[in-house]
Short mmCIF file of C-alpha atoms in Angstrom, two decimals:
data_model
loop_
_atom_site.label_atom_id
_atom_site.label_comp_id
_atom_site.label_asym_id
_atom_site.label_seq_id
_atom_site.Cartn_x
_atom_site.Cartn_y
_atom_site.Cartn_z
CA VAL A 1 0.07 0.03 -0.12
CA TYR A 2 1.38 3.24 -1.02
CA GLN A 3 0.35 6.62 0.71
CA LYS A 4 -1.14 8.97 -1.73
CA GLU A 5 1.00 12.22 -1.47
CA THR A 6 0.16 15.74 -2.38
CA PRO A 7 2.72 17.04 -4.84
CA ILE A 8 4.08 20.45 -4.63
CA PHE A 9 5.94 22.61 -7.14
CA ALA A 10 8.26 25.43 -6.19
CA SER A 11 10.70 27.72 -7.89
CA SER A 12 13.40 30.14 -7.11
CA ASP A 13 11.50 32.95 -8.84
CA SER A 14 8.57 33.61 -11.09
CA VAL A 15 9.88 36.75 -12.67
CA ILE A 16 13.26 36.87 -14.16
CA CYS A 17 15.43 38.66 -16.86
CA THR A 18 16.28 36.96 -20.15
CA GLY A 19 19.22 34.62 -19.90
CA ASN A 20 18.87 34.21 -16.10
CA VAL A 21 18.68 30.79 -14.68
CA ILE A 22 15.71 29.79 -12.45
CA THR A 23 15.58 26.61 -10.34
CA PHE A 24 12.44 24.40 -10.11
CA VAL A 25 11.86 21.70 -7.63
CA ALA A 26 9.00 19.17 -7.24
CA GLY A 27 8.29 17.74 -3.74
CA GLY A 28 5.74 15.22 -2.13
CA LEU A 29 5.84 12.87 -5.10
CA GLY A 30 5.34 9.68 -3.19
CA GLU A 31 7.44 6.47 -2.84
CA ASP A 32 5.80 4.71 -5.86
CA LYS A 33 7.14 7.52 -8.37
CA THR A 34 8.76 5.96 -11.33
CA ASP A 35 9.51 9.00 -13.61
CA LEU A 36 9.57 12.69 -13.40
CA ARG A 37 9.32 14.76 -16.64
CA TRP A 38 9.65 18.47 -16.95
CA SER A 39 8.37 20.40 -19.84
CA PHE A 40 8.96 24.12 -20.76
CA THR A 41 6.88 25.95 -23.25
CA ASP A 42 10.11 27.01 -25.23
CA GLY A 43 10.34 23.45 -26.33
CA ASP A 44 12.76 21.88 -23.88
CA THR A 45 12.08 18.84 -21.88
CA VAL A 46 14.03 17.04 -19.12
CA THR A 47 13.60 13.80 -17.50
CA ASN A 48 14.20 12.49 -13.96
CA VAL A 49 16.18 15.71 -12.64
CA ASN A 50 15.03 17.27 -9.59
CA PRO A 51 15.64 20.10 -8.97
CA VAL A 52 16.23 21.37 -12.52
CA LYS A 53 17.70 24.62 -13.61
CA HIS A 54 16.59 26.37 -16.72
CA ALA A 55 17.13 29.83 -18.44
CA PHE A 56 14.76 31.55 -20.89
CA ASP A 57 16.49 33.32 -23.65
CA ALA A 58 13.38 35.28 -25.16
CA VAL A 59 11.02 37.54 -23.47
CA GLY A 60 7.54 36.33 -22.76
CA THR A 61 5.29 34.45 -20.46
CA TYR A 62 6.05 30.72 -20.09
CA THR A 63 4.20 27.82 -18.43
CA VAL A 64 6.44 25.35 -16.84
CA GLY A 65 5.08 21.86 -16.12
CA VAL A 66 6.18 18.83 -14.33
CA THR A 67 4.50 15.41 -14.46
CA ALA A 68 5.26 12.67 -11.91
CA PHE A 69 4.43 9.04 -13.00
CA HIS A 70 3.60 6.32 -10.44
CA LYS A 71 3.30 2.63 -10.15
CA LEU A 72 -0.17 2.67 -8.75
CA CYS A 73 -1.15 6.14 -7.70
CA ALA A 74 -2.62 8.50 -10.16
CA ASN A 75 0.01 10.47 -12.24
CA SER A 76 0.28 14.11 -11.14
CA THR A 77 0.89 17.23 -13.31
CA LEU A 78 1.62 20.70 -11.83
CA THR A 79 2.32 23.97 -13.57
CA GLN A 80 3.78 27.34 -12.90
CA VAL A 81 3.82 30.58 -14.90
CA VAL A 82 7.08 32.38 -15.35
CA HIS A 83 7.33 35.94 -16.86
CA VAL A 84 10.58 36.77 -18.53
CA PHE A 85 11.44 40.36 -19.10
CA PRO A 86 14.13 42.00 -21.12
CA TYR A 87 17.16 43.75 -19.64
CA PRO A 88 16.52 47.66 -20.11
CA VAL A 89 18.55 49.76 -22.50
CA ILE A 90 19.95 53.08 -21.01
CA ASN A 91 22.33 55.58 -22.55
CA LEU A 92 23.33 58.65 -20.62
CA GLY A 93 25.04 60.16 -23.57
CA PRO A 94 28.67 60.78 -24.45
CA ASP A 95 31.33 62.10 -22.08
CA THR A 96 31.14 65.81 -21.69
CA ALA A 97 32.86 68.74 -19.89
CA ILE A 98 31.93 71.57 -17.79
CA CYS A 99 33.37 74.88 -16.65
CA ILE A 100 33.55 74.97 -12.79
CA GLY A 101 31.29 77.91 -11.49
CA SER A 102 29.53 78.28 -14.90
CA LYS A 103 26.22 77.05 -16.17
CA SER A 104 25.22 73.59 -14.90
CA ILE A 105 24.59 70.66 -17.10
CA THR A 106 21.99 67.88 -16.99
CA ILE A 107 22.68 64.24 -17.72
CA GLY A 108 20.13 61.53 -17.58
CA ASP A 109 18.28 58.60 -19.04
CA LYS A 110 16.02 59.89 -21.78
CA ILE A 111 15.02 56.51 -22.95
CA ASN A 112 13.19 55.35 -19.78
CA ALA A 113 12.45 58.61 -18.19
CA ASP A 114 8.57 58.04 -18.74
CA ASN A 115 8.55 54.42 -17.53
CA LEU A 116 6.71 54.11 -14.17
CA ARG A 117 8.52 50.98 -13.49
CA ALA A 118 12.02 52.32 -13.86
CA ARG A 119 14.06 52.98 -10.71
CA TRP A 120 17.46 54.72 -10.81
CA THR A 121 20.08 54.90 -8.31
CA TRP A 122 22.92 57.43 -8.97
CA ASN A 123 26.29 57.44 -7.24
CA THR A 124 25.37 60.71 -5.97
CA GLY A 125 22.56 59.38 -4.04
CA GLU A 126 19.68 60.78 -6.19
CA THR A 127 17.03 58.56 -7.49
CA SER A 128 15.49 60.63 -10.36
CA SER A 129 15.92 59.91 -14.16
CA SER A 130 18.22 62.69 -14.56
CA ILE A 131 20.68 64.83 -12.41
CA VAL A 132 22.17 68.32 -12.49
CA ILE A 133 25.92 68.44 -12.76
CA THR A 134 28.01 71.40 -11.44
CA LYS A 135 31.51 70.11 -11.34
CA PRO A 136 33.75 67.44 -13.12
CA GLY A 137 33.60 63.90 -12.17
CA VAL A 138 32.59 60.31 -13.12
CA TYR A 139 28.81 59.89 -12.62
CA TYR A 140 26.84 56.62 -13.16
CA THR A 141 23.51 55.27 -12.40
CA SER A 142 21.85 51.85 -11.94
CA LEU A 143 18.49 51.38 -13.54
CA VAL A 144 16.05 48.54 -12.60
CA ILE A 145 13.03 47.86 -14.50
CA ASN A 146 10.82 44.72 -13.69
CA GLY A 147 13.87 43.50 -11.56
CA CYS A 148 16.21 43.61 -14.49
CA PRO A 149 19.29 45.89 -13.73
CA VAL A 150 21.53 47.78 -16.05
CA SER A 151 23.94 50.71 -15.64
CA ASP A 152 25.80 53.42 -17.38
CA THR A 153 28.49 55.82 -16.75
CA VAL A 154 29.43 59.51 -17.94
CA THR A 155 32.72 61.17 -17.50
CA VAL A 156 32.37 65.04 -17.06
CA LEU A 157 35.76 66.73 -17.52
CA ASN A 158 37.00 70.21 -16.52
CA ASP A 159 36.59 72.47 -19.44
CA CYS A 160 38.14 75.64 -17.94
CA TYR A 161 41.14 75.53 -15.84
CA MET A 162 44.71 76.91 -15.44
CA ASP A 163 47.60 75.05 -13.60
CA VAL A 164 50.57 77.30 -12.63
CA PRO A 165 53.87 75.53 -12.22
CA ASN A 166 56.19 76.58 -9.41
CA ALA A 167 59.62 76.23 -11.00
CA PHE A 168 61.34 76.26 -14.45
CA SER A 169 64.94 75.73 -15.42
CA PRO A 170 65.97 77.86 -18.37
CA ASN A 171 69.36 76.03 -19.08
CA GLY A 172 68.78 75.27 -22.82
CA ASP A 173 68.02 71.47 -22.57
CA GLY A 174 64.71 71.93 -24.07
CA LEU A 175 62.78 70.89 -20.82
CA ASN A 176 61.05 73.62 -18.81
CA ASP A 177 62.99 76.37 -20.44
CA TYR A 178 60.24 78.80 -20.35
CA PHE A 179 57.75 79.81 -17.51
CA LEU A 180 54.06 79.96 -18.83
CA PRO A 181 50.89 77.96 -17.86
CA ARG A 182 50.22 76.72 -21.47
CA GLN A 183 49.10 73.71 -23.50
CA PHE A 184 48.20 70.93 -21.27
CA LEU A 185 48.28 73.14 -18.07
CA THR A 186 45.11 75.24 -19.30
CA LYS A 187 41.89 74.73 -21.03
CA GLY A 188 39.16 77.23 -22.19
CA LEU A 189 41.62 80.28 -21.67
CA THR A 190 40.37 83.26 -23.90
CA SER A 191 42.72 86.13 -22.56
CA PHE A 192 45.71 86.10 -20.38
CA LYS A 193 48.17 88.74 -18.83
CA MET A 194 51.28 87.57 -16.74
CA ASP A 195 53.72 89.81 -14.92
CA ILE A 196 56.85 88.52 -13.22
CA PHE A 197 58.70 90.43 -10.58
CA ASN A 198 62.13 89.94 -8.94
CA ARG A 199 62.64 89.95 -5.01
CA TRP A 200 62.79 93.75 -5.17
CA GLY A 201 59.65 94.30 -6.93
CA GLN A 202 61.06 95.08 -10.23
CA LEU A 203 59.16 93.91 -13.32
CA VAL A 204 61.27 91.59 -15.28
CA PHE A 205 58.74 90.12 -17.66
CA SER A 206 55.19 90.74 -18.96
CA THR A 207 53.18 88.96 -21.63
CA LYS A 208 49.61 88.74 -22.83
CA LEU A 209 50.19 86.06 -25.29
CA ILE A 210 48.31 82.81 -24.49
CA ASN A 211 50.38 80.71 -26.77
CA GLY A 212 53.69 82.52 -26.33
CA LEU A 213 56.86 80.95 -25.15
CA GLY A 214 56.75 82.75 -21.80
CA TRP A 215 59.57 83.97 -19.68
CA ASP A 216 62.93 82.59 -20.59
CA GLY A 217 64.70 83.59 -17.32
CA LYS A 218 66.07 86.78 -18.77
CA PHE A 219 65.87 90.56 -18.12
CA ASN A 220 66.97 92.90 -20.96
CA ASP A 221 68.71 89.85 -22.40
CA ILE A 222 70.66 89.19 -19.21
CA PRO A 223 70.11 85.72 -17.60
CA GLN A 224 68.60 86.38 -14.21
CA PRO A 225 70.14 84.45 -11.03
CA GLU A 226 68.65 81.44 -9.56
CA GLY A 227 66.06 82.30 -6.84
CA VAL A 228 62.40 82.92 -6.13
CA TYR A 229 60.33 85.27 -8.12
CA ILE A 230 56.83 86.60 -8.00
CA PHE A 231 54.14 86.07 -10.63
CA LYS A 232 50.83 87.91 -11.07
CA ILE A 233 48.40 86.20 -13.54
CA ASP A 234 44.92 87.35 -14.73
CA ALA A 235 43.03 84.97 -16.70
CA ASN A 236 39.61 84.90 -18.52
CA PHE A 237 37.81 81.92 -19.60
CA LYS A 238 35.41 81.14 -22.41
CA ASP A 239 32.52 80.96 -19.88
CA GLY A 240 33.14 84.45 -18.61
CA GLN A 241 35.04 83.53 -15.43
CA ILE A 242 38.01 85.57 -14.33
CA GLU A 243 40.73 84.27 -12.25
CA SER A 244 43.65 85.98 -10.59
CA HIS A 245 46.67 84.08 -9.38
CA THR A 246 49.65 85.43 -7.40
CA GLY A 247 52.48 83.32 -6.07
CA ASN A 248 56.15 82.43 -6.18
CA LEU A 249 58.16 80.53 -8.83
CA THR A 250 61.72 79.25 -8.63
CA LEU A 251 64.22 79.69 -11.28
CA LEU A 252 66.73 76.93 -11.48
CA ARG A 253 69.80 76.54 -13.67
#
């Protein structure tokens, strides 16, 4: 005499993303079970495996069935519905640049902004579809729709800046022979004035040329001695910002 059992059918989830694996398990099958057959509406079948793992590669709603065959007790068939959703698509746009202190810029997910199921989490802590940027940095967000996650990143570069070196060596070796914050040391610069004074406050060099060579360490064609000099720089950037810098520079030979 075999006891008639009540079969149960369980799965690790009922809503998954395309390509994800879901685990199904059948229980309460009874001692007189002879075979177990799984059927998936995507065409796959599996026999005598319990639990069984399966992945769905296409979006849709699937009915998964399991049939237990017995020696004497009635065969039993159980089913469960699985919903398969696609991974969402997100595009925050290309990398961009900003001038600090100038107008802010907005970056965001324009593809899914109107999707009521969409949930965003930015590295800034915000949870809206877009955020306002006021300074350079790396910004990214993770998006989840129907439990399926995706992420994207945007790098915001500094488009207006000036770095001033603190020393130069006008010895004719082709390295650091001129003092001028130019090339990779500046960006977005539209106008520029630089004055250099010696320790007695005497003006030894002045220029307004953004792309000029800069100070070669001479005054009236006479090489100046090693030591500390004072620079004063006024700079205007393309966003209208004005910066003034005063500091020390060291002349090395």
